[in-house]
Amino acid sequence: MNGMQIWEVNGIDDLKGTCFAQCSTKEKAEKAMQILEENGFEDILVVEQSSLRLDQLLIEDKLIQL
């Protein structure tokens, strides 16, 4: 699979579907999550690996490299 992997800090529960940060490494995503938690977003965030990589497009079931 081509492209850089993307790590996201996403909301859960009422904030599901909200992406707060997109990062190039898991460590940076964890740092972003820590900063968000220190600013009032405790217990409502999760670090997840994106299903897409950088410069990819998904249409139906077809993955396109840009």
PDB file of C-alpha atoms in Angstrom:
ATOM      1  CA  MET A   1       0.000   0.000   0.000  1.00  0.00           C
ATOM      2  CA  ASN A   2       1.438   3.384  -1.002  1.00  0.00           C
ATOM      3  CA  GLY A   3       1.233   6.636   0.948  1.00  0.00           C
ATOM      4  CA  MET A   4       1.912   7.714   4.496  1.00  0.00           C
ATOM      5  CA  GLN A   5      -0.237   6.231   7.232  1.00  0.00           C
ATOM      6  CA  ILE A   6      -2.491   8.727   9.009  1.00  0.00           C
ATOM      7  CA  TRP A   7      -3.309   8.599  12.727  1.00  0.00           C
ATOM      8  CA  GLU A   8      -6.428  10.375  13.945  1.00  0.00           C
ATOM      9  CA  VAL A   9      -7.753  11.630  17.265  1.00  0.00           C
ATOM     10  CA  ASN A  10     -11.479  11.013  17.021  1.00  0.00           C
ATOM     11  CA  GLY A  11     -14.382  11.715  19.313  1.00  0.00           C
ATOM     12  CA  ILE A  12     -16.521   8.968  20.806  1.00  0.00           C
ATOM     13  CA  ASP A  13     -20.104   8.847  22.086  1.00  0.00           C
ATOM     14  CA  ASP A  14     -21.791  12.219  21.339  1.00  0.00           C
ATOM     15  CA  LEU A  15     -18.685  13.365  19.420  1.00  0.00           C
ATOM     16  CA  LYS A  16     -18.514  10.264  17.211  1.00  0.00           C
ATOM     17  CA  GLY A  17     -17.710  11.323  13.652  1.00  0.00           C
ATOM     18  CA  THR A  18     -15.626  14.299  14.773  1.00  0.00           C
ATOM     19  CA  CYS A  19     -11.914  14.214  13.938  1.00  0.00           C
ATOM     20  CA  PHE A  20      -9.879  16.529  16.182  1.00  0.00           C
ATOM     21  CA  ALA A  21      -6.410  15.819  14.751  1.00  0.00           C
ATOM     22  CA  GLN A  22      -4.710  13.984  11.917  1.00  0.00           C
ATOM     23  CA  CYS A  23      -1.075  13.082  12.505  1.00  0.00           C
ATOM     24  CA  SER A  24       1.810  11.367  10.750  1.00  0.00           C
ATOM     25  CA  THR A  25       2.699   9.129  13.718  1.00  0.00           C
ATOM     26  CA  LYS A  26       0.873   7.438  16.563  1.00  0.00           C
ATOM     27  CA  GLU A  27       3.102   9.286  19.034  1.00  0.00           C
ATOM     28  CA  LYS A  28       2.038  12.677  17.651  1.00  0.00           C
ATOM     29  CA  ALA A  29      -1.612  11.626  17.775  1.00  0.00           C
ATOM     30  CA  GLU A  30      -1.181  10.593  21.419  1.00  0.00           C
ATOM     31  CA  LYS A  31       0.425  13.986  22.156  1.00  0.00           C
ATOM     32  CA  ALA A  32      -2.494  15.737  20.429  1.00  0.00           C
ATOM     33  CA  MET A  33      -4.937  13.681  22.479  1.00  0.00           C
ATOM     34  CA  GLN A  34      -3.092  14.604  25.689  1.00  0.00           C
ATOM     35  CA  ILE A  35      -3.291  18.316  24.833  1.00  0.00           C
ATOM     36  CA  LEU A  36      -6.995  18.002  24.015  1.00  0.00           C
ATOM     37  CA  GLU A  37      -7.650  16.153  27.284  1.00  0.00           C
ATOM     38  CA  GLU A  38      -5.830  18.899  29.216  1.00  0.00           C
ATOM     39  CA  ASN A  39      -8.240  21.356  27.579  1.00  0.00           C
ATOM     40  CA  GLY A  40     -11.498  19.739  28.620  1.00  0.00           C
ATOM     41  CA  PHE A  41     -11.876  16.732  26.335  1.00  0.00           C
ATOM     42  CA  GLU A  42     -11.194  13.966  28.876  1.00  0.00           C
ATOM     43  CA  ASP A  43     -12.661  10.485  28.354  1.00  0.00           C
ATOM     44  CA  ILE A  44     -14.263  11.315  24.987  1.00  0.00           C
ATOM     45  CA  LEU A  45     -11.364  10.740  22.565  1.00  0.00           C
ATOM     46  CA  VAL A  46      -9.624   7.802  20.946  1.00  0.00           C
ATOM     47  CA  VAL A  47      -6.491   7.454  18.798  1.00  0.00           C
ATOM     48  CA  GLU A  48      -7.177   5.408  15.664  1.00  0.00           C
ATOM     49  CA  GLN A  49      -5.318   4.517  12.511  1.00  0.00           C
ATOM     50  CA  SER A  50      -7.096   5.909   9.462  1.00  0.00           C
ATOM     51  CA  SER A  51      -8.493   3.412   6.989  1.00  0.00           C
ATOM     52  CA  LEU A  52      -6.926   5.539   4.216  1.00  0.00           C
ATOM     53  CA  ARG A  53      -3.367   6.642   3.697  1.00  0.00           C
ATOM     54  CA  LEU A  54      -2.262  10.078   2.569  1.00  0.00           C
ATOM     55  CA  ASP A  55      -3.149  10.839  -1.063  1.00  0.00           C
ATOM     56  CA  GLN A  56      -5.750   8.093  -1.426  1.00  0.00           C
ATOM     57  CA  LEU A  57      -9.367   8.273  -2.445  1.00  0.00           C
ATOM     58  CA  LEU A  58     -12.038   5.662  -1.839  1.00  0.00           C
ATOM     59  CA  ILE A  59     -15.060   5.514  -4.159  1.00  0.00           C
ATOM     60  CA  GLU A  60     -17.440   2.674  -3.347  1.00  0.00           C
ATOM     61  CA  ASP A  61     -14.956  -0.199  -2.970  1.00  0.00           C
ATOM     62  CA  LYS A  62     -12.300   1.178  -5.316  1.00  0.00           C
ATOM     63  CA  LEU A  63      -9.091   2.630  -3.832  1.00  0.00           C
ATOM     64  CA  ILE A  64      -7.449   5.291  -6.016  1.00  0.00           C
ATOM     65  CA  GLN A  65      -3.904   6.567  -5.553  1.00  0.00           C
ATOM     66  CA  LEU A  66      -3.633  10.297  -6.235  1.00  0.00           C
TER      67      LEU A  66
END
